[in-house]
């Protein structure tokens, strides 16, 4: 991409299209009952999850991202060569490098695109949107694709009942475009992003980076995701509410003005807690956790795309998204949905 700051005049970023790809393989709670010491009753009552989709043995993260990106572009009627930047939020990349975004850009024919990944775990999609909006509204880019993609099944210990029940695989995202004719207010209203690295060890994969390189040898358990579920749960219930309230407060708005809340799909008890504390009518909250589990950076755009397909997300609606994840990180975004 080549961009000149301010060249687009008063460009406004618009959420123009949504799309997703979910691999066909399904892992049910009954399957997990045969894998670890757990029950369908425990999983449903503690998490709300009944099944998750799992990538095929030949599918890496970019394979999911490619299909989701194609789905978004065909929904928008946009040629891949029009894409200026492709951002892939992911914490389960194919490799340490090259990036999933570079592999994906080549494969879909986005040959003009700059490409980079974002590592903000389950908050990554909202972090990616913030980057897309900044690129578009500065005039550096006109069309930015943000595709959250994860294959968590590859980094989850199949013998760890505290984590293997939670996660699923998927890719989903959005096309953000520059809108010259837009009214004075942007489609994107505001963001609240944060990170607290002092809690990083509560949710991590110890091996494979420069701290504990794989080449130095390792215990197999350390190549898998490790989580202190209770601590992450406490953090999540706090930041989901705080993040939304801080953003609304900054905008001098109330939760009643939000048409639809899309929370990160991690645990129904975390979502219910946020709904209660925020005082939002549950009818104005959309989720699909039951069928996909936690798909991390794909979870919010997957829910957005399904809400659109179900007729719950309609043009003109003011949508609040909020998430949290490894880092630990959190993120909220308020946007008016204005599809092409
Ligand atoms: O995107 C960010 C990703 N992370 C999260 O969202 C995780 C947030 N945390 C959670 O969702 C919850 O903490 C979990 C679902 C992971 C666990 O639920 P919990 O209600 O916090 O359970 P717990 O960890 O306090 O464990 C309670 C009991 C323990 O047994 P004891 O020590 O009381 O005898 C666990 O060993 O439940 C046991 N347990 C299970 N039992 C049956 C843990 N996992 C399972 C299981 N099946 N799958």
mmCIF file of N, CA and C and ligand atoms in Angstrom, residues 36-39 42-43 46-47 122 161-162 165-167 203 227 229-230 232-233 264 266-267 269-270 294 324-326, ligand 1:
data_model
loop_
_atom_site.group_PDB
_atom_site.id
_atom_site.type_symbol
_atom_site.label_atom_id
_atom_site.label_comp_id
_atom_site.label_asym_id
_atom_site.label_seq_id
_atom_site.Cartn_x
_atom_site.Cartn_y
_atom_site.Cartn_z
ATOM 1 N N UNK A 36 -11.694 -36.645 28.809
ATOM 2 C CA UNK A 36 -11.218 -36.255 30.150
ATOM 3 C C UNK A 36 -12.314 -36.512 31.177
ATOM 4 N N UNK A 37 -11.965 -36.325 32.453
ATOM 5 C CA UNK A 37 -12.916 -36.558 33.540
ATOM 6 C C UNK A 37 -13.826 -35.337 33.663
ATOM 7 N N UNK A 38 -14.889 -35.332 32.863
ATOM 8 C CA UNK A 38 -15.831 -34.209 32.885
ATOM 9 C C UNK A 38 -17.216 -34.714 32.519
ATOM 10 N N UNK A 39 -18.199 -33.814 32.610
ATOM 11 C CA UNK A 39 -19.559 -34.174 32.208
ATOM 12 C C UNK A 39 -20.172 -33.024 31.414
ATOM 13 N N UNK A 42 -21.519 -30.466 33.812
ATOM 14 C CA UNK A 42 -20.519 -29.536 34.380
ATOM 15 C C UNK A 42 -20.180 -28.458 33.347
ATOM 16 N N UNK A 43 -19.901 -28.883 32.128
ATOM 17 C CA UNK A 43 -19.452 -27.921 31.107
ATOM 18 C C UNK A 43 -20.562 -26.897 30.816
ATOM 19 N N UNK A 46 -21.146 -24.575 33.977
ATOM 20 C CA UNK A 46 -20.025 -23.687 34.322
ATOM 21 C C UNK A 46 -19.610 -22.767 33.178
ATOM 22 N N UNK A 47 -19.959 -23.137 31.926
ATOM 23 C CA UNK A 47 -19.475 -22.321 30.796
ATOM 24 C C UNK A 47 -20.559 -21.924 29.791
ATOM 25 N N UNK A 122 -7.731 -12.597 22.774
ATOM 26 C CA UNK A 122 -9.168 -12.494 22.502
ATOM 27 C C UNK A 122 -9.621 -11.041 22.314
ATOM 28 N N UNK A 161 -8.602 -30.775 31.593
ATOM 29 C CA UNK A 161 -10.044 -30.539 31.552
ATOM 30 C C UNK A 161 -10.419 -29.092 31.860
ATOM 31 N N UNK A 162 -9.476 -28.354 32.470
ATOM 32 C CA UNK A 162 -9.753 -26.955 32.782
ATOM 33 C C UNK A 162 -9.700 -26.048 31.563
ATOM 34 N N UNK A 165 -12.053 -27.909 27.305
ATOM 35 C CA UNK A 165 -13.507 -27.796 27.106
ATOM 36 C C UNK A 165 -13.908 -26.423 26.574
ATOM 37 N N UNK A 166 -12.978 -25.450 26.648
ATOM 38 C CA UNK A 166 -13.381 -24.054 26.436
ATOM 39 C C UNK A 166 -13.265 -23.573 24.996
ATOM 40 N N UNK A 167 -12.221 -24.041 24.290
ATOM 41 C CA UNK A 167 -11.835 -23.341 23.065
ATOM 42 C C UNK A 167 -12.277 -24.049 21.790
ATOM 43 N N UNK A 203 -2.314 -16.681 31.954
ATOM 44 C CA UNK A 203 -2.823 -17.298 30.721
ATOM 45 C C UNK A 203 -1.714 -17.212 29.686
ATOM 46 N N UNK A 227 -3.564 -22.014 32.052
ATOM 47 C CA UNK A 227 -4.442 -20.928 32.509
ATOM 48 C C UNK A 227 -4.830 -21.109 33.961
ATOM 49 N N UNK A 229 -7.779 -20.390 35.620
ATOM 50 C CA UNK A 229 -9.153 -20.047 35.224
ATOM 51 C C UNK A 229 -9.837 -19.090 36.174
ATOM 52 N N UNK A 230 -9.655 -19.317 37.477
ATOM 53 C CA UNK A 230 -10.350 -18.462 38.466
ATOM 54 C C UNK A 230 -9.880 -17.019 38.380
ATOM 55 N N UNK A 232 -8.444 -15.499 35.782
ATOM 56 C CA UNK A 232 -8.882 -14.899 34.510
ATOM 57 C C UNK A 232 -10.374 -14.560 34.596
ATOM 58 N N UNK A 233 -11.122 -15.429 35.256
ATOM 59 C CA UNK A 233 -12.561 -15.200 35.439
ATOM 60 C C UNK A 233 -12.802 -13.893 36.207
ATOM 61 N N UNK A 264 -17.304 -10.713 24.032
ATOM 62 C CA UNK A 264 -16.431 -11.848 23.717
ATOM 63 C C UNK A 264 -17.066 -13.116 24.271
ATOM 64 N N UNK A 266 -16.663 -16.190 25.823
ATOM 65 C CA UNK A 266 -15.697 -17.005 26.569
ATOM 66 C C UNK A 266 -16.395 -17.918 27.561
ATOM 67 N N UNK A 267 -17.346 -17.360 28.307
ATOM 68 C CA UNK A 267 -18.028 -18.127 29.346
ATOM 69 C C UNK A 267 -19.360 -17.411 29.605
ATOM 70 N N UNK A 269 -21.236 -17.394 32.092
ATOM 71 C CA UNK A 269 -21.340 -16.755 33.418
ATOM 72 C C UNK A 269 -20.665 -15.381 33.415
ATOM 73 N N UNK A 270 -19.576 -15.242 32.663
ATOM 74 C CA UNK A 270 -18.921 -13.927 32.554
ATOM 75 C C UNK A 270 -19.851 -12.959 31.810
ATOM 76 N N UNK A 294 -15.006 -20.744 22.904
ATOM 77 C CA UNK A 294 -14.221 -19.512 22.832
ATOM 78 C C UNK A 294 -13.298 -19.590 21.617
ATOM 79 N N UNK A 324 -11.874 -9.508 26.363
ATOM 80 C CA UNK A 324 -10.708 -9.597 27.253
ATOM 81 C C UNK A 324 -9.927 -10.840 26.836
ATOM 82 N N UNK A 325 -8.666 -10.896 27.226
ATOM 83 C CA UNK A 325 -7.913 -12.095 26.874
ATOM 84 C C UNK A 325 -6.505 -12.078 27.424
ATOM 85 N N UNK A 326 -5.689 -13.003 26.888
ATOM 86 C CA UNK A 326 -4.302 -13.130 27.337
ATOM 87 C C UNK A 326 -3.585 -11.807 27.156
HETATM 88 O O1 LIG B 1 -10.602 -15.585 26.529
HETATM 89 C C1 LIG B 1 -10.017 -15.783 27.784
HETATM 90 C C2 LIG B 1 -9.975 -17.249 28.076
HETATM 91 N N1 LIG B 1 -10.203 -17.661 29.422
HETATM 92 C C3 LIG B 1 -11.387 -17.636 30.088
HETATM 93 O O2 LIG B 1 -12.365 -17.071 29.697
HETATM 94 C C4 LIG B 1 -11.411 -18.434 31.366
HETATM 95 C C5 LIG B 1 -12.173 -17.794 32.486
HETATM 96 N N2 LIG B 1 -12.423 -18.793 33.506
HETATM 97 C C6 LIG B 1 -13.432 -19.699 33.406
HETATM 98 O O3 LIG B 1 -14.169 -19.678 32.456
HETATM 99 C C7 LIG B 1 -13.635 -20.659 34.553
HETATM 100 O O4 LIG B 1 -12.720 -20.355 35.577
HETATM 101 C C8 LIG B 1 -13.477 -22.147 34.144
HETATM 102 C C9 LIG B 1 -14.633 -22.571 33.256
HETATM 103 C C10 LIG B 1 -12.145 -22.393 33.436
HETATM 104 C C11 LIG B 1 -13.507 -23.026 35.385
HETATM 105 O O5 LIG B 1 -14.721 -22.813 36.078
HETATM 106 P P1 LIG B 1 -14.726 -22.490 37.648
HETATM 107 O O6 LIG B 1 -16.133 -22.422 38.052
HETATM 108 O O7 LIG B 1 -13.861 -21.283 37.861
HETATM 109 O O8 LIG B 1 -14.068 -23.797 38.215
HETATM 110 P P2 LIG B 1 -12.784 -23.919 39.142
HETATM 111 O O9 LIG B 1 -11.535 -23.702 38.332
HETATM 112 O O10 LIG B 1 -12.982 -23.085 40.370
HETATM 113 O O11 LIG B 1 -12.852 -25.447 39.533
HETATM 114 C C12 LIG B 1 -13.909 -25.956 40.340
HETATM 115 C C13 LIG B 1 -13.783 -27.484 40.350
HETATM 116 C C14 LIG B 1 -12.375 -27.966 40.631
HETATM 117 O O12 LIG B 1 -12.447 -29.108 41.421
HETATM 118 P P3 LIG B 1 -12.167 -29.020 43.017
HETATM 119 O O13 LIG B 1 -10.756 -28.500 43.125
HETATM 120 O O14 LIG B 1 -13.180 -28.072 43.550
HETATM 121 O O15 LIG B 1 -12.347 -30.434 43.452
HETATM 122 C C15 LIG B 1 -11.858 -28.347 39.271
HETATM 123 O O16 LIG B 1 -10.875 -29.334 39.322
HETATM 124 O O17 LIG B 1 -14.163 -27.998 39.068
HETATM 125 C C16 LIG B 1 -13.115 -28.873 38.607
HETATM 126 N N3 LIG B 1 -13.092 -28.824 37.156
HETATM 127 C C17 LIG B 1 -13.846 -29.626 36.388
HETATM 128 N N4 LIG B 1 -14.743 -30.584 36.703
HETATM 129 C C18 LIG B 1 -15.357 -31.213 35.687
HETATM 130 C C19 LIG B 1 -12.359 -28.024 36.362
HETATM 131 N N5 LIG B 1 -12.632 -28.290 35.079
HETATM 132 C C20 LIG B 1 -13.542 -29.286 35.064
HETATM 133 C C21 LIG B 1 -14.207 -29.989 34.056
HETATM 134 N N6 LIG B 1 -15.110 -30.936 34.412
HETATM 135 N N7 LIG B 1 -14.017 -29.728 32.749
#
